[in-house]
Amino acid sequence: MAIRALLALLLFLSSSHFSFSIYEDQVGLMDWHQHYIGKVKHAVFHTQKTGRKRVLVSTEENVLASLDLRHGEIFWRHVLGTNDVINGLDIALGKYVITLSSDGSILRAWNLPDGQMVWESFLPGSKASKSILNIPKNLKADRDDLILVFGNGCLHAVSSIDGEILWKKDFAGESIDVQHLIQSPHDDIIYVAGFSGSSKVFVHQFKAKNGDLLKHNDAELPCGTFGELLSVSYDMLVILDDIRSKIVTINIKEGDINYNQKYISELIGDSSGQAIILPSKLPGIFALNLDSHVILLKLTNEGELVVVDKINNVAAISDALSISEGRHAFAFVQHGDSKVHYNVKDVNANDLNGDFVKESVVIDNQRGHIQKIFINNYVRTDRSQGFRALMVMEDHSLILVQQGEIVWSREDGLAAVVDVIASELPVEKDGVSVAKVEQNLFEWLKGHVLKLKGTLMIASPEDLAAIQAMRLKSSEKSKMTRDHNGFRKLLIVLTRAGKVLALHTGDGHVVWSVLLRNLRKSEACDHPVGINIYQWQVPHHHALDENPSVLVVGQCGSSLAGPVVLSFIDAYRGMELNALSLSHTIAQVIPLPYTDSKEQRLHLIIDADQKAHLYPRTPEAVEILQQGFSNVYWYSVEVDNGIIRGHALKSNCIGEVVDEYCFVFRNLWSVVFPSESEKIIATVTRKSNEVVHTQAKVMADQDVMYKYISSNLLFVANVAPKASGEIGTATPEEAWLVVYIIDTVTGRILHRMTHQCCQGPVHAVFSENWVVYHYFNLRAHRYEMSVVEVYDQSRADNKDVWKLILGKHNLTSPVSSYSRPEVIAKSQSYFFTHSVKAMEVTSTVKGITSQQLLIGTIGDQVLALDKRYLDPRRTLNPSQAEKEEGIIPLTDSLPIISQSYITHSIKVEGLRRIMTVPAKLESTSLVFAYGVDLFFTRIAPSRTYDSLTEDFSYALLLITIVALVAAIFVTWVLSERKELQEKWR
Amino acid sequence: MSVIQLVLAFTVSLFLVSSLAFESDELLIDDEEFGLEGGLTRPQSPPPTATTTSRKRFSESGSDSKIQFNLEHAFGDSQFSGAGNFSSRLKIWNHGGQTLTKLRFSRNSLNEIEQKNFELLQEDDFYRIRLPSNVLSPPGRDYIISSVKARCLTGEGLEENFVIHMEGLSIVAVNYGAPGACPYPRQLKLPARWSFRSHTVLRNSEQAPRAPIFSEDVGGEDAEGEIVMPPERSFWAKYWMYLIPLGLIVMNAITQAMNMPEEQAAGQAGAETQRGTNSAVRRR
C-alpha cells in the first residue's frame, strides 16, 4: 500500500513539476541577478605582475572579493557568515590573500587568481581584544614567511605557507591593551606596543624566529590618553593626551621608552576645536584633524614636531604607498564646489609642494562625500608615475578614478537593502513620434522573421544567437511605461546608506537614485538610520498627470529615543519633494486604510511616549480620521517583556500646546506570556494588501468549509527561555515552542499549541487563513515545518441548499471581532531538510491562483514549494475523491524538487528577504529576493494559464492564417475554373 | 449526594489522567453548576454547602489548596475596581506541574454608581476587565487586560463569557466578550436586570500533533510480496488514441459505402443528363 502511495506520489511529481523549471535558453528572459559586495573596508591592490590587474577588497557585508581593476567586475567573491566579520586583509608571498576574521580568531589564506581557499587556521584565545593582522616583509622563521596576528589577547606567528602556528604568546594574564605590532627594519625583532591602563605604555620585544621575549619595558606617561596609538615609524608612536591639547610622542628605540609632549597650540596657534589623530599610516608624518582642517605634522629624527602643511576641507586621506626605494606617496581628496579635487603628494618632500598628481573629478552629487580613499601607482607610457585611486563614497558605492576621470563605479549600496516597495510605472501616453514607430516596425518585422526561422528550424547558428540576444535585450522589457500584464514595475529600494534607488523590474537597471539629506550624517544627527519605506500617494484618478510618491521613515540613531525624519520622494522622477525632521520619536508606523482627496494615505506614527501622530498634517486628514476614529486598532509587541498589547485611539493630546494631529491612546487588551517559560521570538501578520478570492473551500465530499479570514490576526511564536539560543545549547526536555494565533482587535487567543522538544529560529508566513512556520525539532534532530489552518465554524451550517434559497444563511451578515469566534484549527507537521533564511508566499492580483511558498534556503537559493504539500487534510491514503481534489498522500517530509528552485543555478548571496508583488496577470507573481545580491524573477505557480508564452510566434500564426485564406481563394478559383470546364465539356 | 459522587468521579479521572504525561486538561465547567451565577440573587453569598464539602475532600487528599484571584473592571477610562473573584483549586501533578482546576466565579452585583457608569458607556465605549497574570502572587508581572464594547454585553442581556488561557499558574490571556454575535451597528439596549450571567472556561495549551514518522521497512516487505499493479484504467482510457482513428476510418468507410449506391444511381442519372446535354449540344 505504501509502495502504491509512493508510486502515485512519484507519478504525480513527475507529471506536475516540470512546469516550474525552465529551459537553458530561458535564463535571463524574465529574471535578473546582480552581484554586489557592500561598503569597502579594506582594499589591497595587486598590480605588480603582468596579467590581470586586480584589487582585493573586504567589506562591511563580510565579503571578500577580487575586482577587475579595468572594469570593476568581480573575478571572484566569498561571502563569509554574518558573524565572521573581516578584521584584516593583506597579501602574503605574492600569491595568497590573507584574511583575519571573527575578532582575530580565524585566519584564512585564499589563492589570489581563483579565490580558492588554501588553508585556514583557528587561533584560539581567551580574551576579547583588538585584532591586528601584520604581514612583515622578509621576516622568516626557518624557511617560512611569517604572518603576525594579534587577536583575543594572544600573539600568534603563523606560517604563510600552510597556516601552521609557529609560536604563540599569551597576553591574557596581563591586563594590557595591545595596539601595535611593529617590525624593526634592521633585525628580526618584533615590537609589541600598547597600553596597560590609560597612561602606562609598554613595549615587548620578541625574536621573530621563535618568539623569545628579549626585552620588556614600560613607562608611565604624565597624562591620560585619548584615542588610539599611531605608529609613525618603526620606533616612534604618537598619541593625544586626555584633554586633547597635547601631542605625546613616544620613542621606543631599542626597547627603551622615552616620551615628549608638545602643546598643539604651540605648533599651530590657538584653535577652538577638538583634535583627532587620523589613522592614516604615513611614514614619518601624521595627520591631525582640527576644526575641519587637516594638519600634517612631521616627526623628525630628533623627535621634534614640524608642521608640514595645513589643508582645508579634506574628505579623506589615504595610507602611504611606497613608489620606489625610500619614496612614499599619499593622496587626499577635497570637496570643491561641484568637483572633487584629488591630490597625490610625496610624503618625504619637505614642503609637500611636489605634487605627483593634482586632478579634479566630477562625481555625481547623489553619491555624497568621499569616505575612504586607497591609491595605487602605475607607470605611464612616458615612464612617469601615474596614480589611480579607489574611492568609497557615502552611499557605499565604489569608484575608480584615473587621469581625472571615473573609470568605473559600482553601486554597492545595493548590497545592504533595508526595505523595498514596488511602484507602478507611468501610463503610456499618446503622441509617439513616427520615426520611432517606423524603426520599431522594422525591428519588429525583423525580429519576427528571425523567430519564424527559428520555429521552422531553418535558422543558422548566428541567427539563433541573434534571436537569443534579442530576447534578452528586448526593448519591450525595459520600457519606462506600464505594460498590459503588469510585469514592468519600479522597485523602490532603501539602502542602509540612506540612499533610495528605483530599479526597473525588466532588467534591473537603476532608473533614478537619491541620497536623502535627512539620512546623511550631519551635525544634528550622527547616525541616521533609514527604517522603512511606505506608499505615500498612489494616484488612481489622476494617474496621467500626477506622480505617485513614497514615504521614507528614518530615525536618528538606532535607539528608541532618536527623533524621526521623514522624506517624501516622487516615485517617477526621484526628487525629494519634502523632508521633515520631527521632534517626536518613533516606535511604530501604521498606514491607515484611508486616503485623502489627493490620494495621500493617512499614516499614524506611534512614538515612545504613548502618543500617536497623524500624517499628513492637514485638517482634511483629521476629518477623515475622525470618521473612522473608533475603528483604528493596533497592537505593540514588547519582546523583552513578553507582553503584547492592543491599543485604540482615545482623544487629542492634552498638553500645553494644542496639537490636533496628536492623539493619545489606551490599552484595550494585553497578553502577558509567563517570562519563566516563554520568550517571544517571532511575530507575523498577514500582508495588508493581500487579496483572498473565496472564503469557501469545497471538500471532496461536496462539503464546504469556510476559511476564517480576518485581517487582524497575529501569529506569535514563543520558545522556552533556555532554548532561545543556538541549536544545541538546550536539551530536548527543556525546549518547547508555543504558537499562538491572536486576534489583534480583542486580544483573543484563537489558537494555541505547544510543540515539545522544539526550538527556534522560527520563520513564519501568514496568508489567508493559514500560517506556515519552520523550526527545529531537537528530538528528531531535524527541521520541521508546520501548517495551521483556521476555519470558521459559525458559517459552517450554511450548507443547506434550502437555507441558501430561502435566504436564511448568515453569509452576508457583517463580521465583527467582538463576536465570539467559533473557529477550529487544523494542523500538521512535516520534516524539512533545509534550514531557512527567509520565507514568503506568492501573491497574485485576485488571489485565484494557487499559492506557493518561497523558501530562502541556507544555500542562498529560493525554493518554490506548493502550498498543497502543507495541507493539514493530507492523509496517508487519500480516497479517490480526495485525490481528485488535489490532496497529496501524506509523507513525513516535504519533498525538495531540484527543478523547483526559482533561482535555478544562481545563488543570491547573503539572502535576507524575499518579497512578492502581484502582476496584473492573475497567474503571475513577481519575486524579488535580496541580500548581498539582488535577484528578480516572475513565477506562475499554476503555470501561465491566462496568457500565451513569451516565445509564442505571432508571425507564424499570422502567416498560417494568411496562407489558409490564400489557399481558400486559390482552391475556390481552381474549383470555379474546373466547374466551368466541366460545364463546357 | 450526586454532586459529591460527581466530584469523586472527577478526581479519580484526574488522577488517571495525571499518570499520562502532559495531557491537555481543558476543563469546561458545567454552566448550571458553577459558571452561571445570578449576581443579584446570590450577591456575595457564602458558597453552597455542596462545594464546601467537596473542598474538604480535596484538602484531605493533600495535593490541593484553594486559590483566589480578583477580577477588576473599568468603565471607559475610569480606574479599575473590584468586580468579583475567581476561586479555584491548585492541582499538583505527579510530574511536579501545577495547574488550576475547578474554577468558580462569583461576581459582585453592580452597585448604583457602577450601573450609572455602565449606562454612560452606552456611547459604544469599552467595558474593560483585568486579571492578575500570576494567580499565586497577584498581579504578577502585569495585569491581563481585556475589553469589549459595552453594547455587546447589554445586547445579550449582560451575559459574559471568560476563556482564561493558563500556562501553569500564569494567566496568559483572557478572551472576554458576549457569547453571541456582535456585529457593527450595535443597538443601544439597556438590560432588564443589572446582573451578569457569567460563563468561565479554563484553557491550557494543546500539544501539537507529531510529525508523521513512517517506518522504513513497510515499503520493502510490500515490494517483495506483490507485483505492484498500476492503477487499473478503463479500456477507453487506455486505447482512446487507437479507437478514435479506427472510428474515423469506420465512419469514412460507412459513408463511402452509403455513397456508393447513391453515386451509382446519381452516376446513372448524371450520365443520362449528360447524354441529354450532349445530345442537346449535338443538336445545336
Tab-separated table of N, CA and C in Angstrom, chain A residues 678-796:
chain	number	residue	atom	x	y	z
A	678	GLU	N	8.280	31.293	28.622
A	678	GLU	CA	8.124	31.644	27.208
A	678	GLU	C	8.827	32.946	26.876
A	679	LYS	N	9.350	32.979	25.663
A	679	LYS	CA	10.038	34.169	25.186
A	679	LYS	C	9.636	34.359	23.728
A	680	ILE	N	9.221	35.567	23.385
A	680	ILE	CA	8.746	35.811	22.012
A	680	ILE	C	9.937	35.795	21.062
A	681	ILE	N	9.852	34.997	20.002
A	681	ILE	CA	10.937	35.066	19.018
A	681	ILE	C	10.446	35.430	17.626
A	682	ALA	N	9.183	35.299	17.363
A	682	ALA	CA	8.719	35.690	16.023
A	682	ALA	C	7.268	36.124	16.096
A	683	THR	N	6.948	37.186	15.368
A	683	THR	CA	5.555	37.585	15.209
A	683	THR	C	5.341	37.861	13.725
A	684	VAL	N	4.242	37.375	13.201
A	684	VAL	CA	3.964	37.535	11.772
A	684	VAL	C	2.488	37.883	11.608
A	685	THR	N	2.216	38.791	10.698
A	685	THR	CA	0.826	39.092	10.362
A	685	THR	C	0.613	38.852	8.877
A	686	ARG	N	-0.649	38.949	8.492
A	686	ARG	CA	-0.943	38.869	7.069
A	686	ARG	C	-0.509	40.147	6.403
A	687	LYS	N	-0.231	40.056	5.096
A	687	LYS	CA	0.071	41.263	4.339
A	687	LYS	C	-1.199	42.083	4.222
A	688	SER	N	-1.080	43.388	4.386
A	688	SER	CA	-2.288	44.206	4.415
A	688	SER	C	-2.967	44.253	3.050
A	689	ASN	N	-2.197	44.048	1.988
A	689	ASN	CA	-2.796	44.192	0.656
A	689	ASN	C	-3.151	42.849	0.040
A	690	GLU	N	-3.217	41.818	0.860
A	690	GLU	CA	-3.479	40.506	0.308
A	690	GLU	C	-4.938	40.371	-0.117
A	691	VAL	N	-5.144	39.695	-1.223
A	691	VAL	CA	-6.496	39.500	-1.741
A	691	VAL	C	-6.842	38.025	-1.626
A	692	VAL	N	-8.023	37.754	-1.086
A	692	VAL	CA	-8.485	36.370	-0.999
A	692	VAL	C	-9.653	36.224	-1.954
A	693	HIS	N	-9.575	35.225	-2.813
A	693	HIS	CA	-10.603	35.114	-3.843
A	693	HIS	C	-11.914	34.605	-3.256
A	694	THR	N	-11.845	33.535	-2.492
A	694	THR	CA	-13.083	32.966	-1.978
A	694	THR	C	-12.902	32.510	-0.548
A	695	GLN	N	-13.969	32.634	0.205
A	695	GLN	CA	-13.892	32.216	1.591
A	695	GLN	C	-14.205	30.737	1.728
A	696	ALA	N	-14.979	30.241	0.781
A	696	ALA	CA	-15.414	28.853	0.906
A	696	ALA	C	-14.379	27.921	0.306
A	697	LYS	N	-14.254	26.781	0.924
A	697	LYS	CA	-13.356	25.763	0.387
A	697	LYS	C	-14.197	24.499	0.252
A	698	VAL	N	-14.332	24.038	-0.967
A	698	VAL	CA	-15.192	22.886	-1.212
A	698	VAL	C	-14.372	21.625	-1.033
A	699	MET	N	-14.886	20.743	-0.204
A	699	MET	CA	-14.180	19.498	0.076
A	699	MET	C	-14.562	18.468	-0.975
A	700	ALA	N	-13.895	17.330	-0.895
A	700	ALA	CA	-14.138	16.266	-1.867
A	700	ALA	C	-15.557	15.728	-1.741
A	701	ASP	N	-16.064	15.682	-0.515
A	701	ASP	CA	-17.391	15.101	-0.315
A	701	ASP	C	-18.487	16.156	-0.443
A	702	GLN	N	-18.292	17.116	-1.323
A	702	GLN	CA	-19.270	18.174	-1.597
A	702	GLN	C	-19.575	18.991	-0.349
A	703	ASP	N	-18.725	18.897	0.617
A	703	ASP	CA	-18.896	19.654	1.843
A	703	ASP	C	-18.197	21.006	1.663
A	704	VAL	N	-18.595	21.980	2.453
A	704	VAL	CA	-17.957	23.287	2.345
A	704	VAL	C	-17.373	23.656	3.687
A	705	MET	N	-16.152	24.169	3.660
A	705	MET	CA	-15.570	24.727	4.883
A	705	MET	C	-15.309	26.197	4.615
A	706	TYR	N	-15.492	26.997	5.636
A	706	TYR	CA	-15.281	28.427	5.466
A	706	TYR	C	-13.987	28.831	6.143
A	707	LYS	N	-13.134	29.499	5.364
A	707	LYS	CA	-11.868	29.963	5.932
A	707	LYS	C	-12.155	31.108	6.899
A	708	TYR	N	-11.454	31.126	7.989
A	708	TYR	CA	-11.585	32.245	8.921
A	708	TYR	C	-10.643	33.329	8.442
A	709	ILE	N	-11.205	34.293	7.738
A	709	ILE	CA	-10.355	35.318	7.139
A	709	ILE	C	-10.565	36.616	7.885
A	710	SER	N	-9.585	36.978	8.634
A	710	SER	CA	-9.638	38.240	9.336
A	710	SER	C	-8.304	38.921	9.087
A	711	SER	N	-8.354	40.205	8.839
A	711	SER	CA	-7.086	40.892	8.578
A	711	SER	C	-6.392	41.259	9.879
A	712	ASN	N	-7.007	40.922	11.011
A	712	ASN	CA	-6.431	41.311	12.298
A	712	ASN	C	-5.861	40.117	13.040
A	713	LEU	N	-5.212	39.240	12.329
A	713	LEU	CA	-4.663	38.073	13.005
A	713	LEU	C	-3.162	38.217	13.148
A	714	LEU	N	-2.676	37.751	14.251
A	714	LEU	CA	-1.242	37.827	14.527
A	714	LEU	C	-0.766	36.443	14.941
A	715	PHE	N	0.309	36.023	14.340
A	715	PHE	CA	0.908	34.755	14.722
A	715	PHE	C	2.105	35.057	15.620
A	716	VAL	N	2.156	34.409	16.755
A	716	VAL	CA	3.259	34.623	17.687
A	716	VAL	C	3.903	33.276	17.978
A	717	ALA	N	5.219	33.231	17.926
A	717	ALA	CA	5.929	32.004	18.276
A	717	ALA	C	6.811	32.299	19.477
A	718	ASN	N	6.666	31.483	20.514
A	718	ASN	CA	7.452	31.647	21.738
A	718	ASN	C	8.266	30.388	21.965
A	719	VAL	N	9.449	30.555	22.490
A	719	VAL	CA	10.223	29.383	22.873
A	719	VAL	C	10.555	29.475	24.354
A	720	ALA	N	11.003	28.364	24.890
A	720	ALA	CA	11.463	28.361	26.267
A	720	ALA	C	12.697	29.247	26.364
A	721	PRO	N	12.821	30.055	27.421
A	721	PRO	CA	13.974	30.956	27.526
A	721	PRO	C	15.305	30.224	27.459
A	722	LYS	N	15.338	29.018	27.993
A	722	LYS	CA	16.586	28.254	27.955
A	722	LYS	C	16.956	27.862	26.538
A	723	ALA	N	15.934	27.669	25.716
A	723	ALA	CA	16.177	27.188	24.364
A	723	ALA	C	16.157	28.320	23.356
A	724	SER	N	16.352	29.550	23.828
A	724	SER	CA	16.295	30.653	22.877
A	724	SER	C	17.636	30.900	22.208
A	725	GLY	N	18.640	30.168	22.616
A	725	GLY	CA	19.950	30.340	21.985
A	725	GLY	C	20.062	29.528	20.713
A	726	GLU	N	21.284	29.191	20.381
A	726	GLU	CA	21.520	28.417	19.169
A	726	GLU	C	21.082	26.977	19.374
A	727	ILE	N	20.899	26.294	18.275
A	727	ILE	CA	20.530	24.885	18.336
A	727	ILE	C	21.695	24.120	18.947
A	728	GLY	N	21.392	23.308	19.925
A	728	GLY	CA	22.446	22.539	20.578
A	728	GLY	C	22.754	23.029	21.973
A	729	THR	N	22.240	24.216	22.329
A	729	THR	CA	22.538	24.715	23.661
A	729	THR	C	21.522	24.230	24.689
A	730	ALA	N	20.419	23.653	24.220
A	730	ALA	CA	19.404	23.183	25.162
A	730	ALA	C	19.107	21.712	24.890
A	731	THR	N	18.744	21.004	25.932
A	731	THR	CA	18.361	19.605	25.749
A	731	THR	C	16.898	19.563	25.302
A	732	PRO	N	16.489	18.452	24.683
A	732	PRO	CA	15.096	18.383	24.215
A	732	PRO	C	14.088	18.595	25.332
A	733	GLU	N	14.423	18.173	26.547
A	733	GLU	CA	13.446	18.264	27.638
A	733	GLU	C	13.178	19.707	28.023
A	734	GLU	N	14.171	20.565	27.881
A	734	GLU	CA	13.951	21.935	28.324
A	734	GLU	C	13.607	22.869	27.156
A	735	ALA	N	13.239	22.279	26.041
A	735	ALA	CA	12.886	23.113	24.896
A	735	ALA	C	11.441	22.872	24.507
A	736	TRP	N	10.749	23.943	24.218
A	736	TRP	CA	9.412	23.828	23.646
A	736	TRP	C	9.116	25.090	22.868
A	737	LEU	N	8.197	24.937	21.984
A	737	LEU	CA	7.799	26.039	21.122
A	737	LEU	C	6.291	26.172	21.256
A	738	VAL	N	5.833	27.350	21.600
A	738	VAL	CA	4.396	27.579	21.745
A	738	VAL	C	3.977	28.568	20.676
A	739	VAL	N	2.960	28.213	19.936
A	739	VAL	CA	2.497	29.131	18.893
A	739	VAL	C	1.092	29.602	19.241
A	740	TYR	N	0.828	30.839	18.903
A	740	TYR	CA	-0.464	31.461	19.188
A	740	TYR	C	-0.990	32.110	17.921
A	741	ILE	N	-2.277	32.089	17.774
A	741	ILE	CA	-2.899	32.960	16.778
A	741	ILE	C	-3.831	33.871	17.562
A	742	ILE	N	-3.564	35.166	17.466
A	742	ILE	CA	-4.251	36.141	18.316
A	742	ILE	C	-5.004	37.125	17.441
A	743	ASP	N	-6.211	37.434	17.831
A	743	ASP	CA	-6.963	38.496	17.175
A	743	ASP	C	-6.466	39.821	17.738
A	744	THR	N	-6.012	40.716	16.871
A	744	THR	CA	-5.362	41.922	17.383
A	744	THR	C	-6.358	43.025	17.732
A	745	VAL	N	-7.645	42.822	17.518
A	745	VAL	CA	-8.615	43.831	17.941
A	745	VAL	C	-9.050	43.567	19.377
A	746	THR	N	-9.304	42.303	19.685
A	746	THR	CA	-9.820	41.990	21.016
A	746	THR	C	-8.795	41.286	21.900
A	747	GLY	N	-7.715	40.829	21.329
A	747	GLY	CA	-6.726	40.120	22.123
A	747	GLY	C	-7.115	38.695	22.429
A	748	ARG	N	-8.099	38.182	21.729
A	748	ARG	CA	-8.488	36.791	21.961
A	748	ARG	C	-7.448	35.857	21.380
A	749	ILE	N	-7.202	34.807	22.096
A	749	ILE	CA	-6.332	33.763	21.559
A	749	ILE	C	-7.227	32.784	20.817
A	750	LEU	N	-7.052	32.716	19.519
A	750	LEU	CA	-7.900	31.831	18.727
A	750	LEU	C	-7.349	30.418	18.695
A	751	HIS	N	-6.045	30.330	18.759
A	751	HIS	CA	-5.447	29.008	18.709
A	751	HIS	C	-4.126	29.049	19.460
A	752	ARG	N	-3.859	27.969	20.134
A	752	ARG	CA	-2.661	27.919	20.957
A	752	ARG	C	-2.191	26.478	20.960
A	753	MET	N	-0.912	26.265	20.757
A	753	MET	CA	-0.433	24.905	20.574
A	753	MET	C	1.023	24.837	21.025
A	754	THR	N	1.391	23.743	21.634
A	754	THR	CA	2.767	23.576	22.101
A	754	THR	C	3.450	22.466	21.322
A	755	HIS	N	4.623	22.759	20.819
A	755	HIS	CA	5.456	21.725	20.221
A	755	HIS	C	6.529	21.390	21.244
A	756	GLN	N	6.496	20.194	21.771
A	756	GLN	CA	7.527	19.805	22.738
A	756	GLN	C	8.837	19.524	21.996
A	757	CYS	N	9.945	19.767	22.676
A	757	CYS	CA	11.283	19.448	22.156
A	757	CYS	C	11.619	20.233	20.895
A	758	CYS	N	11.004	21.389	20.728
A	758	CYS	CA	11.289	22.147	19.522
A	758	CYS	C	11.804	23.525	19.915
A	759	GLN	N	12.578	24.099	19.034
A	759	GLN	CA	13.083	25.428	19.316
A	759	GLN	C	13.269	26.210	18.021
A	760	GLY	N	13.622	27.443	18.165
A	760	GLY	CA	13.784	28.321	17.020
A	760	GLY	C	15.099	28.095	16.333
A	761	PRO	N	15.487	28.881	15.420
A	761	PRO	CA	14.792	30.074	14.937
A	761	PRO	C	13.511	29.738	14.182
A	762	VAL	N	12.528	30.588	14.352
A	762	VAL	CA	11.249	30.371	13.694
A	762	VAL	C	11.115	31.355	12.540
A	763	HIS	N	10.788	30.808	11.395
A	763	HIS	CA	10.428	31.646	10.245
A	763	HIS	C	8.993	31.303	9.909
A	764	ALA	N	8.176	32.294	9.728
A	764	ALA	CA	6.764	32.005	9.508
A	764	ALA	C	6.218	32.889	8.417
A	765	VAL	N	5.148	32.406	7.811
A	765	VAL	CA	4.448	33.216	6.824
A	765	VAL	C	2.954	33.006	7.043
A	766	PHE	N	2.214	34.114	6.993
A	766	PHE	CA	0.787	34.105	7.290
A	766	PHE	C	0.062	34.598	6.046
A	767	SER	N	-0.886	33.814	5.608
A	767	SER	CA	-1.641	34.221	4.434
A	767	SER	C	-3.037	33.640	4.535
A	768	GLU	N	-4.012	34.332	3.978
A	768	GLU	CA	-5.410	33.907	4.031
A	768	GLU	C	-5.779	33.434	5.444
A	769	ASN	N	-6.072	32.121	5.567
A	769	ASN	CA	-6.443	31.600	6.888
A	769	ASN	C	-5.405	30.640	7.416
A	770	TRP	N	-4.223	30.653	6.840
A	770	TRP	CA	-3.230	29.680	7.286
A	770	TRP	C	-1.905	30.341	7.618
A	771	VAL	N	-1.188	29.645	8.445
A	771	VAL	CA	0.162	30.083	8.769
A	771	VAL	C	1.068	28.869	8.679
A	772	VAL	N	2.230	29.085	8.091
A	772	VAL	CA	3.224	28.024	7.961
A	772	VAL	C	4.472	28.500	8.679
A	773	TYR	N	5.040	27.654	9.510
A	773	TYR	CA	6.237	28.073	10.223
A	773	TYR	C	7.270	26.959	10.246
A	774	HIS	N	8.479	27.376	10.410
A	774	HIS	CA	9.633	26.488	10.280
A	774	HIS	C	10.431	26.585	11.566
A	775	TYR	N	10.832	25.456	12.127
A	775	TYR	CA	11.535	25.452	13.410
A	775	TYR	C	12.378	24.196	13.485
A	776	PHE	N	13.047	24.001	14.575
A	776	PHE	CA	13.915	22.831	14.706
A	776	PHE	C	13.361	21.903	15.763
A	777	ASN	N	13.347	20.624	15.430
A	777	ASN	CA	12.894	19.607	16.370
A	777	ASN	C	14.130	18.941	16.965
A	778	LEU	N	14.321	19.134	18.251
A	778	LEU	CA	15.542	18.628	18.888
A	778	LEU	C	15.512	17.106	19.028
A	779	ARG	N	14.316	16.576	19.191
A	779	ARG	CA	14.244	15.131	19.394
A	779	ARG	C	14.501	14.393	18.084
A	780	ALA	N	13.949	14.903	17.014
A	780	ALA	CA	14.142	14.237	15.726
A	780	ALA	C	15.417	14.703	15.035
A	781	HIS	N	16.102	15.681	15.616
A	781	HIS	CA	17.319	16.264	15.039
A	781	HIS	C	17.072	16.774	13.635
A	782	ARG	N	15.917	17.315	13.408
A	782	ARG	CA	15.621	17.771	12.065
A	782	ARG	C	14.813	19.058	12.129
A	783	TYR	N	14.857	19.769	11.030
A	783	TYR	CA	13.961	20.909	10.909
A	783	TYR	C	12.570	20.415	10.569
A	784	GLU	N	11.602	21.168	11.023
A	784	GLU	CA	10.224	20.809	10.727
A	784	GLU	C	9.489	22.035	10.222
A	785	MET	N	8.458	21.772	9.468
A	785	MET	CA	7.549	22.847	9.089
A	785	MET	C	6.158	22.421	9.494
A	786	SER	N	5.398	23.366	10.027
A	786	SER	CA	4.029	23.062	10.416
A	786	SER	C	3.092	24.022	9.721
A	787	VAL	N	1.895	23.555	9.541
A	787	VAL	CA	0.866	24.417	8.986
A	787	VAL	C	-0.306	24.430	9.962
A	788	VAL	N	-0.899	25.588	10.130
A	788	VAL	CA	-2.134	25.701	10.909
A	788	VAL	C	-3.141	26.407	10.026
A	789	GLU	N	-4.284	25.794	9.836
A	789	GLU	CA	-5.345	26.440	9.063
A	789	GLU	C	-6.532	26.691	9.986
A	790	VAL	N	-7.094	27.872	9.900
A	790	VAL	CA	-8.188	28.244	10.792
A	790	VAL	C	-9.471	28.317	9.978
A	791	TYR	N	-10.480	27.607	10.433
A	791	TYR	CA	-11.763	27.609	9.735
A	791	TYR	C	-12.843	28.173	10.637
A	792	ASP	N	-13.780	28.835	9.997
A	792	ASP	CA	-14.857	29.496	10.705
A	792	ASP	C	-16.017	28.518	10.856
A	793	GLN	N	-16.377	28.205	12.078
A	793	GLN	CA	-17.459	27.257	12.298
A	793	GLN	C	-18.817	27.937	12.313
A	794	SER	N	-18.813	29.266	12.563
A	794	SER	CA	-20.114	29.934	12.685
A	794	SER	C	-20.834	29.953	11.342
A	795	ARG	N	-20.073	29.765	10.266
A	795	ARG	CA	-20.714	29.753	8.957
A	795	ARG	C	-20.837	28.342	8.410
A	796	ALA	N	-20.452	27.379	9.236
A	796	ALA	CA	-20.370	26.021	8.722
A	796	ALA	C	-21.734	25.433	8.420
